[in-house]
XYZ file of C-alpha atoms in Angstrom:
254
model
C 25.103 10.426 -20.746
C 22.135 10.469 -18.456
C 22.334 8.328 -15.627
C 19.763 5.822 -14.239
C 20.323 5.767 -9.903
C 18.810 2.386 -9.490
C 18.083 1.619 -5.255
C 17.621 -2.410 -4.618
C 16.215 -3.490 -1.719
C 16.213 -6.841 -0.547
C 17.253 -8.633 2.913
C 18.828 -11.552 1.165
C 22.449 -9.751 1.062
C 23.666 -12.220 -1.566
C 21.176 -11.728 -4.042
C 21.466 -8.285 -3.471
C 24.896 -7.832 -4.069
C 25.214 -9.700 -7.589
C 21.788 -7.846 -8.607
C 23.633 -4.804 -7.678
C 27.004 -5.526 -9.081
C 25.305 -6.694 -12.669
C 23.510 -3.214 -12.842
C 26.757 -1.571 -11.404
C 28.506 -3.152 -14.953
C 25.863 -0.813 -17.262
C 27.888 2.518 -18.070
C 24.656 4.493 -17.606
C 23.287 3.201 -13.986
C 24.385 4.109 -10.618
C 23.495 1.236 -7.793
C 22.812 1.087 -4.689
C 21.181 -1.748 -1.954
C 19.063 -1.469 1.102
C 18.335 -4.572 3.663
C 15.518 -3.440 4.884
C 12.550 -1.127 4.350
C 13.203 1.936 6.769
C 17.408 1.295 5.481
C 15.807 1.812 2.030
C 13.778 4.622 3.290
C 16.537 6.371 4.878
C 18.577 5.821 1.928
C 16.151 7.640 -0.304
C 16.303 10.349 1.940
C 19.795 11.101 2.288
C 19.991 10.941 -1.525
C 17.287 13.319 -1.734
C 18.935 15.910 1.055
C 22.127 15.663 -1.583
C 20.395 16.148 -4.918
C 21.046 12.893 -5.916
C 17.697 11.308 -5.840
C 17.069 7.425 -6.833
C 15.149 7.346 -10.197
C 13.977 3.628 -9.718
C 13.522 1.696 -6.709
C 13.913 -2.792 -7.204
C 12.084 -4.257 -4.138
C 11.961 -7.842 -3.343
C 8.063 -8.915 -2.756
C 8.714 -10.861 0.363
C 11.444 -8.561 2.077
C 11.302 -8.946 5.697
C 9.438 -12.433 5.247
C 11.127 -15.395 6.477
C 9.955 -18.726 5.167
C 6.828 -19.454 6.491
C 3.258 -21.566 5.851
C 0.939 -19.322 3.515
C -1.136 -17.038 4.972
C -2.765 -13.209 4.638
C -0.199 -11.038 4.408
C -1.066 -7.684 6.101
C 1.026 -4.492 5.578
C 2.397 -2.559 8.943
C 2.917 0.920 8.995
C 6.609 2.498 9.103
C 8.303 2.074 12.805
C 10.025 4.548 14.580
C 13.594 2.895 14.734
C 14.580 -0.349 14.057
C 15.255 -2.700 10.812
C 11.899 -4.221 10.737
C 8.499 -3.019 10.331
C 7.666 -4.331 6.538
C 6.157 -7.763 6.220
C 6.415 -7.228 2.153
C 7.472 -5.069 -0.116
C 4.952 -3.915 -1.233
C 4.429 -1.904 2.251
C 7.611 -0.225 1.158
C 6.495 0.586 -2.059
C 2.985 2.085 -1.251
C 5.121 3.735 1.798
C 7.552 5.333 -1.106
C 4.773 6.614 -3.275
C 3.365 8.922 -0.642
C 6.580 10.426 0.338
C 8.661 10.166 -3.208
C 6.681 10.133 -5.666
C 8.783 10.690 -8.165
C 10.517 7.252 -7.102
C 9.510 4.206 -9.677
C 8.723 0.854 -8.169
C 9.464 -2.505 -9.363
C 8.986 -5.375 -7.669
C 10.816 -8.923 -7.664
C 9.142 -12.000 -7.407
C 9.771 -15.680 -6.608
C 6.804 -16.664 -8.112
C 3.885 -15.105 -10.206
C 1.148 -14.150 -8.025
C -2.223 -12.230 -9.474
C -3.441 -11.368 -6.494
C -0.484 -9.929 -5.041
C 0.418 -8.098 -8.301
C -2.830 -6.832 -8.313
C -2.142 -5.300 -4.650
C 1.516 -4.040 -6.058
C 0.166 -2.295 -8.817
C -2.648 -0.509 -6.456
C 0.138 0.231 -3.772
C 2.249 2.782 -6.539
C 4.476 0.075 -8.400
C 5.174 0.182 -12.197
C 6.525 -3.615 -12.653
C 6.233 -6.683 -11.627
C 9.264 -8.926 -12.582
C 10.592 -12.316 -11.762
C 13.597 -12.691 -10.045
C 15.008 -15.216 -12.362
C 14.435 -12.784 -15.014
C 17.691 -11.813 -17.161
C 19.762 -9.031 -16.753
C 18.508 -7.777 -20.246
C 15.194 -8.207 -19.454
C 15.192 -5.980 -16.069
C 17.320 -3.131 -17.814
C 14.577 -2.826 -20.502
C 11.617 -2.540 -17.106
C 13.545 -0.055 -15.704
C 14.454 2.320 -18.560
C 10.375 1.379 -19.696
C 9.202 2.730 -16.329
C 10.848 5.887 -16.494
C 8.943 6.375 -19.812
C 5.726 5.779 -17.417
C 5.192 2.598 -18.937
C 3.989 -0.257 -16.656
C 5.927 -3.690 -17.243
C 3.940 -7.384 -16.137
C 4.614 -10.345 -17.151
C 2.617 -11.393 -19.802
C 1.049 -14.851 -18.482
C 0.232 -12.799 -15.482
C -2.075 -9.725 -17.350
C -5.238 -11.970 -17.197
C -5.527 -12.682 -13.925
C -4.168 -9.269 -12.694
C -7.079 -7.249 -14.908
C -9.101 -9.662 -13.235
C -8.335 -8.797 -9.616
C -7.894 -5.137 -10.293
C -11.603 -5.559 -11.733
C -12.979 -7.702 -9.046
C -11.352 -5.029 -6.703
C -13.219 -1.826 -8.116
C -15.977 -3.619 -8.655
C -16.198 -4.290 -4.426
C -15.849 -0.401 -4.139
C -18.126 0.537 -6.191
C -20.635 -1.353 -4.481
C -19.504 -0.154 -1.236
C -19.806 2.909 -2.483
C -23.286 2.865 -3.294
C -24.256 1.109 0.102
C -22.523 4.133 2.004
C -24.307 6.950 -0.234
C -27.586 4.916 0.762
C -26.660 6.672 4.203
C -28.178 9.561 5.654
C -26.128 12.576 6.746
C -26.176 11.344 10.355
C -25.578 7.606 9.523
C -22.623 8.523 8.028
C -22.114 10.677 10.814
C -22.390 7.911 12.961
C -20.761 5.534 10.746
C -17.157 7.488 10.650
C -17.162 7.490 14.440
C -17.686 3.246 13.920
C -14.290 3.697 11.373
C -12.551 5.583 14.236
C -13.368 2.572 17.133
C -15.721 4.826 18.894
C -18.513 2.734 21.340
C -22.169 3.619 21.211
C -21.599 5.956 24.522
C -18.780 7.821 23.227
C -20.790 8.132 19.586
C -23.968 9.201 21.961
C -21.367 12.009 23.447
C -19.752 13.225 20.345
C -22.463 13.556 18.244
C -24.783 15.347 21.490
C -27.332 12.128 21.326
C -28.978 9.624 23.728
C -26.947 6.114 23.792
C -30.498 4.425 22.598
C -30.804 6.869 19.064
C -27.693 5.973 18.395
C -27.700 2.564 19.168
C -31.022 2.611 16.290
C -28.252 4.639 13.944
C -26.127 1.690 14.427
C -28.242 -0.378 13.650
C -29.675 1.179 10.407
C -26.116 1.511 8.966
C -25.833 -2.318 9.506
C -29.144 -2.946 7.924
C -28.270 -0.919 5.119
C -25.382 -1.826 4.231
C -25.957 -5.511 4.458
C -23.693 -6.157 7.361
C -23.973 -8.194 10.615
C -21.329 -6.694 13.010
C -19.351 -3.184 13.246
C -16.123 -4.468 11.870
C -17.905 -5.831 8.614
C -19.268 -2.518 8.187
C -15.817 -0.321 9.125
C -14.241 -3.039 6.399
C -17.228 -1.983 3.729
C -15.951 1.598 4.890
C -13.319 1.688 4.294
C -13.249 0.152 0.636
C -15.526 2.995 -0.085
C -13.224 5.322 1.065
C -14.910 6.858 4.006
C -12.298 8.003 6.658
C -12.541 7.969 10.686
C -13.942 11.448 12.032
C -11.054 13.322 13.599
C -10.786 12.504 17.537
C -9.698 15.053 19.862
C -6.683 14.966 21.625
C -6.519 16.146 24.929
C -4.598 19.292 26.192
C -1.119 19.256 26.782
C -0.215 20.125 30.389
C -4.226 20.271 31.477
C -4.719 19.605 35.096
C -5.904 16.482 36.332
């Protein structure tokens, strides 16, 4: 019998534990629970160093969110040590498709959200699933994502195609602002993504402060912006990365 090495990650340790002792009951799934996003991290790991790698990863959309009014919710990178460091799952999940890939995502809802399964389904995850689902239900998500199927909830495909729509169509247009660029605008435009100020620019790119401050402000014009952060945010939806800084010599005198 093949088994199915399920990973569930959710701070709410009650929850947790009956999700995990349900799938536990299944003759063909192995469980196991994180509480937190670098625990779950760590987890995958260790299971990875063994040759026992997770095949599916449950992750609760609000892990690491306490109860709160609604606002933006902005994903933070990995830290160093420490339990926090995800306001949502869905950090975890974009974190888990860079460095396991071969890891399925599925996240688990309170609510049905469009926009925010929109943003799951971008980050790497295969399903979106209420919590309240039954136990039937999220066995037949998790065996259908191994088959590289991707699972929503029917009421919520309209308004997901919707965002994912809205979303490309946003890059696309950025897009074709950015290519309106010349070489040096762009130039210029990559040292705006990496914070760079008009007299570091002026030095990195060998100019005088005043022909780049005109670069500035034809990338602005161009791209139909009014300040540098609106145009690093167009930027970036187009894809167009910071230029490399240098970092300065280890040990150098001074």
């Amino acid at each position: 019998m093949v088994r199915i090495r399920v990973l569930v990650v959710d701070d709410h340790r009650i929850f947790a534990e009956s999700l995990a002792a349900a799938l536990a009951a299944e003759p063909d799934v192995d469980v196991a629970a994180a509480g937190s996003g670098p625990a779950a991290l760590r987890c995958l790991e260790r299971a990875a160093a063994d040759g026992r790698r997770f095949d599916v990863m449950l992750v609760d959309a609000d892990l690491g969110v306490a109860p709160a009014p609604a606002a933006p919710v902005v994903a933070r990178a990995v830290p160093d040590n420490g339990e926090g460091g995800f306001v949502d799952g869905i950090s975890l999940v974009s974190a888990v498709r860079s460095a396991r890939p071969a890891v399925r995502s599925v996240v688990l809802a309170e609510k049905d959200d469009p926009r925010r399964a929109a943003l799951a389904l971008q980050a790497g995850a295969s399903g979106w699933v209420a919590k309240d689902c039954s136990l039937q239900r999220l066995l037949t998500v998790i065996r259908g994502v191994l088959r590289e199927e991707t699972h929503l909830p029917p009421a919520l495909l309209t308004g997901v195609l919707r965002e994912l729509t809205a979303a490309r169509k946003h890059r696309t247009e950025s897009e074709r602002l950015v290519e309106s660029l010349t070489p040096r605008e762009r130039e210029v435009l990559r040292c705006m993504v990496a914070g760079l100020g008009r007299k570091a620019v002026a030095e990195r790119l060998y100019l005088s402060p005043h022909t780049v401050r005109t670069h500035m402000q034809n990338v602005l014009g161009k791209l139909g912006v009014h300040s540098t952060l609106a145009a690093v945010a167009l930027a970036r939806r187009a894809g167009v990365g910071p230029v490399e800084l240098d970092l300065p010599a280890v040990g150098s005198a001074g």
